[in-house]
Coordinates of C-alpha atoms and ligand atoms in Angstrom, one line a residue:
M1 CA -13.0 -22.8 4.0
V2 CA -16.5 -23.0 4.1
N3 CA -18.0 -19.8 2.8
F4 CA -20.8 -19.3 5.3
K5 CA -22.3 -16.3 3.6
E6 CA -22.9 -18.4 0.4
E7 CA -24.0 -21.3 2.1
I8 CA -26.7 -19.3 3.9
S9 CA -27.8 -17.5 0.8
K10 CA -28.5 -21.1 -1.0
L11 CA -30.3 -22.2 2.0
I12 CA -32.5 -19.3 2.3
A13 CA -32.8 -19.2 -1.6
E14 CA -34.5 -22.7 -1.2
Q15 CA -37.2 -20.8 0.8
I16 CA -37.9 -17.8 -1.4
Q17 CA -38.8 -18.5 -5.0
D18 CA -38.7 -14.8 -5.9
L19 CA -35.0 -14.2 -5.2
T20 CA -31.8 -15.9 -6.4
A21 CA -29.1 -17.0 -4.2
E22 CA -26.9 -14.1 -5.4
E23 CA -29.6 -11.6 -4.7
I24 CA -30.0 -12.9 -1.3
L25 CA -25.9 -13.0 -0.8
S26 CA -26.1 -9.4 -1.3
M27 CA -28.7 -8.8 1.1
I28 CA -27.0 -10.7 4.1
E29 CA -25.6 -8.3 6.7
V30 CA -23.1 -9.1 9.3
P31 CA -24.4 -7.5 12.6
Q32 CA -22.2 -4.9 14.6
D33 CA -23.7 -6.3 17.7
A34 CA -22.4 -10.3 18.1
K35 CA -25.8 -10.6 20.1
M36 CA -27.7 -10.2 16.8
G37 CA -25.7 -13.3 15.4
D38 CA -23.1 -13.7 13.1
Y39 CA -25.1 -13.1 9.8
A40 CA -28.4 -11.4 9.7
F41 CA -31.1 -11.7 6.9
P42 CA -33.5 -8.5 6.8
C43 CA -36.9 -9.3 5.4
F44 CA -38.2 -5.8 5.0
K45 CA -38.0 -5.9 0.9
L46 CA -40.0 -9.4 0.7
A47 CA -43.2 -7.9 2.1
K48 CA -44.5 -6.7 -1.1
T49 CA -44.1 -9.8 -3.2
L50 CA -45.0 -12.0 -0.6
R51 CA -47.9 -10.1 0.9
K52 CA -46.8 -10.9 4.5
A53 CA -45.6 -8.8 7.2
P54 CA -41.7 -9.0 7.4
P55 CA -41.6 -10.5 11.0
L56 CA -43.7 -13.4 9.7
I57 CA -41.6 -14.0 6.7
A58 CA -38.7 -14.1 9.1
R59 CA -40.2 -16.4 11.4
G60 CA -41.0 -18.6 8.4
I61 CA -37.4 -18.6 7.2
A62 CA -36.0 -19.2 10.8
D63 CA -38.1 -22.3 11.4
A64 CA -37.2 -23.7 8.1
I65 CA -33.4 -23.5 8.4
R66 CA -33.0 -23.9 11.9
G67 CA -32.1 -27.6 11.5
N68 CA -29.0 -27.2 9.4
A69 CA -25.8 -28.2 11.3
M70 CA -24.1 -25.1 10.3
F71 CA -26.2 -23.2 13.0
E72 CA -25.8 -23.2 16.8
K73 CA -28.8 -21.2 16.8
V74 CA -31.5 -19.2 14.6
E75 CA -33.6 -16.5 15.7
Q76 CA -36.1 -14.3 14.5
V77 CA -36.2 -10.9 15.9
N78 CA -38.7 -8.4 14.2
A79 CA -37.9 -8.6 10.4
Y80 CA -34.7 -10.3 10.9
V81 CA -33.6 -13.9 10.8
N82 CA -30.3 -13.7 13.2
M83 CA -28.1 -16.8 12.4
F84 CA -25.4 -17.9 14.8
I85 CA -22.9 -20.2 13.4
S86 CA -22.1 -23.1 15.3
R87 CA -18.8 -22.3 17.1
E88 CA -17.2 -25.6 16.9
E89 CA -17.9 -26.1 13.2
F90 CA -16.6 -22.5 12.5
V91 CA -13.4 -22.5 14.4
G92 CA -12.5 -25.7 13.4
D93 CA -13.0 -24.9 9.8
V94 CA -11.0 -21.6 10.1
V95 CA -8.1 -23.3 11.9
S96 CA -7.8 -26.1 9.4
A97 CA -7.6 -23.6 6.7
V98 CA -4.9 -21.5 8.0
L99 CA -2.9 -24.6 9.1
T100 CA -3.1 -26.0 5.6
E101 CA -2.6 -22.9 3.5
K102 CA 0.4 -21.4 5.7
E103 CA 1.9 -18.6 3.9
E104 CA -0.9 -18.7 1.4
Y105 CA -3.5 -18.0 3.8
G106 CA -5.4 -14.7 3.0
K107 CA -4.3 -15.1 -0.6
S108 CA -6.8 -15.7 -3.6
N109 CA -6.8 -15.8 -7.4
V110 CA -9.3 -12.9 -8.3
G111 CA -6.5 -11.3 -10.3
G112 CA -6.2 -14.4 -12.7
G113 CA -2.9 -13.5 -13.5
K114 CA -3.9 -10.1 -15.3
T115 CA -1.0 -7.7 -15.5
V116 CA -1.2 -4.6 -13.0
I117 CA 1.5 -2.0 -12.9
V118 CA 2.0 -0.3 -9.7
E119 CA 4.0 2.8 -10.0
Y120 CA 5.5 4.2 -6.6
S121 CA 8.2 6.2 -4.8
S122 CA 9.2 7.8 -8.2
P123 CA 11.6 10.7 -6.5
N124 CA 13.5 13.3 -8.3
I125 CA 16.9 13.0 -9.1
A126 CA 19.4 15.2 -7.1
K127 CA 16.5 16.1 -4.7
P128 CA 16.2 14.7 -1.2
F129 CA 14.4 11.7 -0.5
H130 CA 12.4 13.1 2.2
I131 CA 9.9 12.1 4.8
G132 CA 7.2 13.1 2.4
H133 CA 8.4 10.4 -0.1
I134 CA 7.8 7.8 2.3
R135 CA 4.3 7.7 1.8
S136 CA 4.2 7.2 -1.9
T137 CA 7.0 4.3 -1.2
V138 CA 5.5 2.6 1.4
I139 CA 1.8 2.8 0.3
G140 CA 3.0 1.7 -2.9
N141 CA 5.0 -1.1 -1.9
S142 CA 1.9 -2.3 0.1
I143 CA -0.7 -2.0 -2.8
N144 CA 2.1 -3.9 -5.0
K145 CA 2.1 -6.8 -2.4
I146 CA -1.8 -6.8 -1.7
Y147 CA -2.2 -7.0 -5.7
S148 CA 0.3 -9.9 -5.9
A149 CA -1.5 -11.8 -3.0
L150 CA -4.7 -11.5 -5.1
G151 CA -3.0 -13.3 -8.0
Y152 CA -2.3 -10.3 -10.0
N153 CA 1.0 -10.1 -12.1
V154 CA 2.4 -7.0 -10.7
I155 CA 5.1 -4.8 -12.5
R156 CA 6.6 -2.5 -10.2
I157 CA 7.8 0.9 -11.6
N158 CA 9.9 3.7 -10.2
H159 CA 9.0 6.6 -12.4
L160 CA 12.1 8.4 -11.6
G161 CA 12.3 12.4 -11.9
D162 CA 15.6 12.3 -13.9
Y163 CA 14.7 14.9 -16.6
G164 CA 14.2 18.5 -17.1
T165 CA 15.7 22.0 -17.4
Q166 CA 17.0 21.5 -13.9
F167 CA 19.7 19.3 -15.0
G168 CA 21.1 22.1 -17.4
K169 CA 21.5 24.2 -13.9
M170 CA 23.0 21.3 -12.1
I171 CA 25.7 20.8 -14.9
C172 CA 26.4 24.5 -15.1
A173 CA 26.8 24.8 -11.3
Y174 CA 29.0 21.7 -11.2
R175 CA 31.3 22.9 -13.9
H176 CA 31.6 26.5 -12.2
W177 CA 31.9 25.4 -8.5
G178 CA 31.7 21.7 -8.3
N179 CA 34.0 18.9 -6.9
K180 CA 34.0 15.3 -7.7
E181 CA 34.6 14.0 -4.2
D182 CA 31.7 15.7 -2.7
V183 CA 29.1 14.1 -5.3
I184 CA 30.6 10.8 -4.7
N185 CA 30.8 11.2 -0.8
E186 CA 27.2 12.7 -0.4
P187 CA 25.6 12.8 -3.8
I188 CA 22.2 14.4 -3.0
K189 CA 23.0 17.1 -0.5
T190 CA 25.9 18.0 -2.8
L191 CA 23.7 18.2 -5.8
L192 CA 21.0 19.8 -3.9
S193 CA 23.7 22.5 -2.8
Y194 CA 24.7 23.3 -6.5
Y195 CA 21.2 23.9 -7.4
T196 CA 20.5 26.3 -4.5
K197 CA 24.0 28.0 -5.3
F198 CA 22.9 28.4 -9.1
H199 CA 19.8 30.0 -7.9
E200 CA 21.7 32.4 -5.8
E201 CA 24.2 33.2 -8.3
A202 CA 21.9 33.7 -11.1
E203 CA 20.3 36.2 -9.2
S204 CA 23.1 38.5 -9.8
H205 CA 24.4 36.9 -13.0
P206 CA 21.4 36.4 -15.1
E207 CA 23.6 34.9 -17.9
L208 CA 23.9 32.0 -16.0
N209 CA 20.4 31.2 -17.0
D210 CA 21.4 31.3 -20.6
E211 CA 24.3 29.2 -20.1
A212 CA 22.2 26.3 -18.1
R213 CA 19.4 26.5 -21.1
E214 CA 22.2 25.9 -23.5
I215 CA 23.6 22.9 -21.7
F216 CA 20.0 21.4 -21.2
T217 CA 19.6 21.8 -24.9
K218 CA 22.9 19.9 -25.5
L219 CA 21.5 17.4 -23.1
E220 CA 18.6 16.9 -25.1
H221 CA 20.4 16.5 -28.3
G222 CA 22.6 13.8 -26.8
E223 CA 26.0 15.7 -26.6
P224 CA 28.4 13.2 -24.9
E225 CA 29.8 15.4 -22.2
E226 CA 26.5 16.5 -20.9
V227 CA 25.0 13.2 -21.0
E228 CA 28.1 11.6 -19.3
L229 CA 27.6 14.1 -16.4
W230 CA 24.0 13.8 -16.2
Q231 CA 24.1 10.2 -16.2
W232 CA 26.8 10.1 -13.3
F233 CA 24.4 12.4 -11.2
R234 CA 21.7 9.9 -11.9
D235 CA 24.0 7.2 -10.6
E236 CA 25.1 8.4 -7.7
S237 CA 21.5 9.6 -6.6
L238 CA 20.3 6.2 -7.3
K239 CA 23.0 4.7 -5.3
E240 CA 21.6 6.9 -2.3
F241 CA 18.0 5.8 -3.0
S242 CA 18.9 2.1 -3.2
R243 CA 20.3 2.6 0.4
V244 CA 16.9 3.5 1.7
Y245 CA 15.2 1.0 -0.4
K246 CA 17.4 -1.8 0.9
M247 CA 16.5 -0.7 4.6
L248 CA 12.8 -0.8 3.6
G249 CA 13.3 -4.0 1.8
I250 CA 11.6 -2.3 -1.4
E251 CA 12.2 -3.5 -5.0
F252 CA 11.3 -2.3 -8.3
D253 CA 11.2 -4.1 -11.8
S254 CA 12.1 -0.9 -13.7
Y255 CA 13.6 2.4 -13.0
N256 CA 12.3 4.0 -16.5
G257 CA 11.6 7.3 -15.4
E258 CA 11.0 10.7 -17.4
S259 CA 14.3 10.6 -19.1
F260 CA 13.4 7.3 -20.7
Y261 CA 10.4 9.0 -22.5
S262 CA 12.5 11.9 -23.9
D263 CA 13.0 10.5 -27.3
K264 CA 9.4 9.3 -27.7
M265 CA 7.8 12.8 -27.3
P266 CA 7.8 13.9 -31.1
R267 CA 5.1 11.0 -31.8
F268 CA 2.6 12.1 -29.3
V269 CA 3.1 15.8 -30.1
K270 CA 2.2 14.8 -33.6
E271 CA -0.6 12.5 -32.5
L272 CA -2.1 15.5 -30.4
E273 CA -1.9 17.8 -33.5
E274 CA -3.5 15.3 -36.0
K275 CA -6.4 14.6 -33.6
G276 CA -7.1 18.3 -33.5
L277 CA -6.4 18.5 -29.8
L278 CA -3.5 21.0 -29.6
E279 CA -3.6 24.6 -29.8
E280 CA -1.0 27.2 -29.9
S281 CA -0.5 29.9 -27.4
Q282 CA 2.5 32.3 -27.4
G283 CA 4.4 29.7 -29.2
A284 CA 3.9 27.1 -27.0
H285 CA 1.3 24.4 -27.3
V286 CA -1.4 23.3 -25.2
V287 CA -4.6 21.2 -24.9
N288 CA -7.6 23.3 -23.7
L289 CA -9.6 21.3 -21.3
E290 CA -11.6 24.3 -19.8
K291 CA -14.8 22.2 -21.1
Y292 CA -14.1 19.6 -18.6
G293 CA -13.2 22.2 -15.7
L294 CA -9.5 21.2 -15.9
G295 CA -7.9 24.5 -17.1
V296 CA -5.1 24.2 -19.8
A297 CA -2.5 21.6 -20.2
L298 CA 0.8 22.6 -21.3
I299 CA 2.3 20.1 -23.6
T300 CA 5.3 21.8 -25.2
K301 CA 7.1 25.2 -24.2
S302 CA 7.9 27.9 -26.8
D303 CA 11.4 26.4 -27.3
G304 CA 9.8 23.2 -28.3
S305 CA 10.9 21.2 -24.8
T306 CA 8.4 19.2 -23.5
L307 CA 6.9 18.9 -20.1
Y308 CA 6.0 16.6 -17.1
I309 CA 2.4 15.7 -18.4
T310 CA 3.7 15.2 -21.8
R311 CA 6.3 12.5 -20.4
D312 CA 3.3 10.9 -18.7
I313 CA 1.6 10.6 -22.0
A314 CA 4.2 8.9 -23.6
A315 CA 4.9 6.7 -20.6
A316 CA 1.2 5.5 -20.3
V317 CA 1.1 4.4 -24.0
Y318 CA 4.6 2.6 -23.8
R319 CA 3.3 0.8 -20.6
K320 CA 0.1 -0.3 -22.8
E321 CA 2.3 -1.4 -25.5
T322 CA 5.0 -3.1 -23.5
Y323 CA 2.8 -4.7 -20.7
D324 CA -0.9 -4.6 -22.0
F325 CA -1.8 -3.7 -18.3
Y326 CA -5.3 -4.5 -17.0
K327 CA -4.6 -1.6 -14.7
N328 CA -2.0 1.1 -14.5
I329 CA -1.8 2.6 -10.9
Y330 CA 0.0 5.4 -9.9
V331 CA 0.6 6.2 -6.2
V332 CA 1.4 9.9 -6.1
A333 CA 0.5 12.8 -3.6
S334 CA -2.8 14.4 -3.6
Q335 CA -1.1 17.6 -4.4
Q336 CA -0.9 16.2 -8.1
N337 CA -4.7 15.5 -8.6
L338 CA -5.3 17.8 -11.3
H339 CA -2.1 16.7 -13.2
F340 CA -3.6 13.2 -13.2
Q341 CA -7.1 14.5 -14.2
Q342 CA -5.9 16.6 -16.9
W343 CA -3.8 13.5 -18.2
I344 CA -6.5 11.0 -18.1
Q345 CA -8.9 13.3 -19.7
I346 CA -6.1 14.0 -22.8
L347 CA -5.8 10.2 -22.9
E348 CA -9.3 9.7 -23.4
L349 CA -9.5 12.6 -26.1
M350 CA -6.7 10.9 -27.8
G351 CA -9.3 7.9 -28.3
Y352 CA -7.5 5.4 -25.9
E353 CA -10.2 3.3 -24.6
W354 CA -8.0 1.9 -21.8
A355 CA -7.7 5.6 -20.3
R356 CA -10.0 4.8 -17.5
D357 CA -8.0 1.6 -16.6
C358 CA -5.2 4.3 -15.2
V359 CA -5.7 5.1 -11.6
H360 CA -4.3 7.7 -9.7
V361 CA -4.0 6.7 -6.1
P362 CA -3.5 9.7 -4.0
F363 CA -2.6 10.4 -0.3
G364 CA -2.4 13.3 1.9
L365 CA 0.6 15.3 3.4
V366 CA 2.9 14.3 6.4
S367 CA 4.2 16.9 8.6
L368 CA 6.4 16.6 11.5
E369 CA 5.7 18.0 15.1
D370 CA 8.1 20.4 15.3
G371 CA 7.2 21.6 11.8
T372 CA 10.8 20.6 10.5
M373 CA 9.2 19.3 7.2
S374 CA 9.0 22.7 5.5
T375 CA 11.2 22.6 2.4
R376 CA 10.9 26.2 2.1
H377 CA 13.1 27.1 5.2
G378 CA 15.7 24.6 3.9
R379 CA 15.2 22.0 6.8
V380 CA 14.5 19.0 4.8
V381 CA 14.1 15.8 6.9
F382 CA 16.1 12.9 5.2
L383 CA 14.1 9.7 5.2
E384 CA 17.1 7.9 5.7
D385 CA 17.7 9.8 8.8
V386 CA 14.3 9.3 10.1
L387 CA 15.0 5.3 9.5
N388 CA 18.2 5.4 11.6
R389 CA 16.7 7.3 14.3
A390 CA 13.9 5.0 14.6
V391 CA 16.3 1.9 14.8
E392 CA 18.5 3.7 17.3
Q393 CA 15.4 4.7 19.6
T394 CA 14.0 1.1 19.2
R395 CA 17.4 -0.2 20.4
E396 CA 17.2 1.9 23.2
I397 CA 13.6 0.7 24.2
I398 CA 14.5 -2.8 23.6
K399 CA 17.5 -2.7 26.2
E400 CA 15.2 -0.6 28.7
K401 CA 12.3 -3.1 28.6
G402 CA 15.1 -6.0 28.9
V403 CA 13.5 -7.7 25.9
A404 CA 15.3 -11.0 25.1
T405 CA 16.6 -11.3 21.8
D406 CA 19.4 -13.1 20.2
N407 CA 20.2 -10.1 17.8
I408 CA 19.6 -6.9 19.2
D409 CA 20.7 -5.3 15.8
E410 CA 18.7 -7.1 13.7
T411 CA 15.5 -7.0 16.2
A412 CA 16.1 -3.1 16.3
K413 CA 16.2 -2.9 12.7
Q414 CA 12.8 -5.0 12.0
V415 CA 10.9 -3.1 14.8
G416 CA 12.3 0.3 14.2
I417 CA 11.9 0.5 10.3
G418 CA 8.7 -1.9 10.7
A419 CA 7.2 1.1 13.1
V420 CA 7.6 3.6 10.5
I421 CA 6.2 1.6 7.8
F422 CA 3.2 0.6 9.9
N423 CA 2.6 3.9 11.1
E424 CA 2.6 5.2 7.3
L425 CA -0.2 2.7 6.7
S426 CA -2.2 3.0 9.9
N427 CA -4.3 5.7 8.6
N428 CA -6.6 6.4 5.6
R429 CA -4.2 7.3 2.9
I430 CA -6.0 10.4 1.9
K431 CA -5.7 12.0 5.5
D432 CA -3.1 14.5 6.3
Y433 CA -1.2 13.4 9.3
V434 CA 1.6 14.6 11.8
F435 CA 4.6 12.3 12.4
S436 CA 5.0 11.7 16.2
W437 CA 8.0 9.5 17.2
D438 CA 6.1 8.6 20.7
K439 CA 3.1 7.4 18.8
V440 CA 5.2 5.5 16.3
L441 CA 7.2 3.6 18.9
D442 CA 4.5 3.1 21.5
F443 CA 4.8 -0.7 22.1
N444 CA 1.2 -0.4 23.6
G445 CA -0.6 1.6 21.0
E446 CA -1.9 0.2 17.8
T447 CA 1.3 0.1 16.3
G448 CA 4.0 -1.8 14.6
P449 CA 5.9 -2.6 17.7
Y450 CA 2.6 -3.9 19.5
V451 CA 1.8 -6.1 16.5
Q452 CA 5.2 -7.4 16.2
Y453 CA 5.4 -7.9 20.1
T454 CA 2.3 -10.0 19.8
Y455 CA 3.8 -11.9 17.0
A456 CA 6.6 -12.7 19.2
R457 CA 4.4 -13.7 22.0
C458 CA 2.6 -16.3 19.8
A459 CA 6.2 -17.6 18.8
S460 CA 7.2 -17.7 22.6
V461 CA 4.1 -19.7 23.5
L462 CA 5.0 -22.2 20.8
R463 CA 8.8 -22.4 21.7
N464 CA 7.5 -23.0 25.5
A465 CA 5.4 -26.0 24.2
G466 CA 8.0 -27.7 22.5
A467 CA 8.4 -28.8 19.1
E468 CA 6.6 -32.1 19.6
A469 CA 3.5 -30.6 20.8
V470 CA 3.5 -27.9 17.9
A471 CA 3.9 -30.6 15.3
K472 CA 0.8 -32.3 16.6
A473 CA -0.8 -28.9 16.5
E474 CA 0.2 -28.2 13.0
Q475 CA -2.0 -31.5 12.0
A476 CA -5.2 -29.8 10.8
D477 CA -7.4 -32.6 11.1
A478 CA -6.3 -33.7 14.7
V479 CA -7.3 -30.5 16.2
K480 CA -10.5 -31.0 18.4
A481 CA -12.4 -27.4 17.8
S482 CA -14.6 -28.5 20.8
Y483 CA -12.1 -26.9 23.0
L484 CA -12.2 -23.6 21.1
T485 CA -15.5 -22.5 21.6
G486 CA -14.8 -20.1 24.3
E487 CA -15.8 -16.2 23.6
S488 CA -12.3 -15.2 23.0
A489 CA -11.1 -18.2 21.1
F490 CA -14.2 -17.6 18.9
Q491 CA -13.8 -13.8 18.4
L492 CA -10.2 -14.7 17.2
A493 CA -11.4 -16.9 14.6
R494 CA -13.8 -14.7 13.3
L495 CA -11.0 -12.3 12.6
L496 CA -8.7 -15.0 11.0
Y497 CA -11.8 -16.0 9.0
K498 CA -12.3 -12.3 7.7
L499 CA -8.8 -11.9 6.4
P500 CA -9.1 -13.0 2.9
E501 CA -12.1 -10.6 2.5
V502 CA -10.2 -7.8 4.2
I503 CA -7.2 -8.1 1.6
R504 CA -9.5 -8.1 -1.2
E505 CA -11.5 -5.0 0.1
A506 CA -8.1 -3.4 0.6
G507 CA -7.1 -3.9 -3.0
E508 CA -10.5 -2.7 -4.5
K509 CA -10.1 0.4 -2.6
Y510 CA -6.2 0.7 -2.7
E511 CA -6.3 1.0 0.8
P512 CA -3.4 -0.8 2.9
S513 CA -4.8 0.7 6.1
I514 CA -7.8 -1.5 5.9
V515 CA -5.3 -4.7 6.3
T516 CA -3.2 -2.6 8.9
R517 CA -6.2 -2.3 11.1
H518 CA -7.3 -5.8 10.8
I519 CA -4.0 -7.3 12.0
V520 CA -4.4 -4.7 14.9
D521 CA -7.7 -6.5 15.6
I522 CA -6.2 -10.1 15.4
A523 CA -3.4 -9.0 17.7
Q524 CA -5.8 -7.3 20.1
S525 CA -7.9 -10.4 20.0
F526 CA -5.1 -13.0 20.4
N527 CA -4.0 -11.0 23.4
R528 CA -7.5 -11.2 24.9
F529 CA -7.2 -15.2 24.3
Y530 CA -3.8 -15.3 25.8
H531 CA -5.2 -13.5 28.8
D532 CA -8.5 -15.6 29.2
E533 CA -7.1 -18.8 28.7
H534 CA -4.7 -21.1 30.0
I535 CA -2.8 -22.5 26.9
L536 CA -0.3 -25.2 28.1
V537 CA -3.0 -27.3 29.9
D538 CA -2.2 -30.7 31.0
N539 CA -5.0 -32.1 28.6
E540 CA -3.3 -33.1 25.4
E541 CA -6.2 -32.6 23.2
E542 CA -7.2 -29.5 24.6
K543 CA -3.4 -28.3 24.5
T544 CA -3.1 -29.4 21.0
A545 CA -6.3 -27.5 19.9
K546 CA -5.2 -24.2 21.6
L547 CA -1.9 -24.2 20.1
A548 CA -3.3 -24.8 16.6
L549 CA -5.2 -21.4 17.5
V550 CA -2.0 -20.0 18.5
L551 CA -0.3 -21.1 15.3
S552 CA -3.2 -19.8 13.0
A553 CA -3.1 -16.3 14.8
K554 CA 0.6 -16.3 14.2
T555 CA 0.3 -17.3 10.6
A556 CA -2.3 -14.7 9.9
I557 CA -0.3 -11.8 11.6
R558 CA 2.8 -12.7 9.5
N559 CA 1.2 -12.8 6.6
G560 CA -0.6 -9.7 7.1
L561 CA 2.6 -7.7 8.1
A562 CA 4.1 -9.1 4.8
L563 CA 1.6 -7.2 2.8
L564 CA 2.4 -4.2 4.4
G565 CA 6.1 -4.8 3.7
M566 CA 7.1 -5.7 7.3
D567 CA 9.0 -8.5 8.9
A568 CA 8.0 -10.5 11.9
P569 CA 10.6 -11.2 14.6
E570 CA 10.3 -14.5 16.4
R571 CA 11.7 -13.0 19.7
M572 CA 11.5 -9.6 21.0
Ligands
LIG1 N1 8.9 12.6 -9.5 C1 7.5 13.3 -9.2 C2 7.6 14.0 -7.9 O1 8.4 13.7 -6.9 C3 6.5 12.1 -9.0 C4 6.3 11.4 -10.3 C5 5.1 10.7 -10.3 N2 4.6 9.8 -11.3 C6 4.2 10.3 -12.5 N3 4.0 9.4 -13.4 N4 3.9 11.6 -12.8 O2 6.9 14.6 -7.6

């Protein structure tokens, strides 16, 4: 595809000796208002060196470049050179690029195969995988897909919370009041109830706390009976998590969580000590970060056991040594900002020069309209239930609307689960938001169902055109772009053209919502085109050209949805 911005920079650079093409490139703007052209070049900064009024400079440049075939029109307006790209050339170029690249359209190789770790989801064993966890899971999965599309080699890690004193309590409770069948049938709900029961009982029987502590020590020392129970709890919990991952179409390369690092800790405690970073405080060991405004980080408790942050230090070094990452990305709630700031600061103080290649990607809270999110009141909403309900409601809507599908179960799943994912990725990730069923499943709003519906509409137009006509439209070089210069076709092509840049920006900012918003724009723009133009016209050349644009829009939407981790149904 022609990089118009770059071509324009070269052209202008020939006119201005004082600036390089790169400098000019960074000055070129894309005007908000289409009346000001597709690209604009401001001349204010040149006044000093050229000793001329900016409008005069702009006039000179406009006159000199106007003849280039790339432009339909070049105007000077005040200090600006406003450039209008030739629609025919532009649309033809974009359509041909999408048709040629297909699934690859939008991808690039800026990553050059460098390894990036994306850590996401990371739920706690024996704790509910609730709607709050969906954020890390879905945002992280999308960041993983975006980085893969940018040519990075992505390692997907689920840093399970599978270690800590709570396992002593759980094993203790299981031994007193537990029952094997219950754990197998409903692992998480059952294990959670043990945990709650333990706390209730421990209030009147404080000796239970000692018992639990002893059990945890045994677990730490690898006593077979305790390890076996712990392993079983972990396996059963993972089975339950896996069900949700399967529904969401999410995979990991590694489930190495906190327990994986439990035996790797002494090296780091020693290292911190040798580097003079460790201080003793009432028998415990801490790193004092007050100088950096980050308080004090607890590294080992007085009984010698390690903490969350200690395991994160070990994990970071392990990942560097194992994968030699270019970037190590953590998709974790903003409530843990302080934890990650402390942790990076400690890695830096330890002298690891790659510390700043570790990135915490935070996100805000999600709550439900009726307030049912509150764990404090014991009313946890399970993600699996949310997904099932989304599928159920979608099935109802599809039936009501009389939507044609060959497989209502499959479509309801694609659309229902897609709706939850899309909703999750619609807002700037750092914003808190309220989960609303009506908004999530609104087929006319800026939602997943709306985009998928548009995709299915593209598919339906192509079906109606017939295989032969579509095959013709797929031949990029046969497309006569002169039929695609109408306003809505051109605006659609502009959005398709921008997709690769949008993906790059989303990667740089760790912000999938940039992609989400862009595919909503593409869908809206396609629907405008569909409304404005008659596609299946008698004129063969015109029909082929229009079908090629439909095909391009369909491809771009599918590629975009794939980056969010969503399916695109052919019929709905
Ligand atoms: N298990 C933790 C939780 O649910 C999240 C883990 C985040 N990752 C990390 N490397 N600390 O709160």
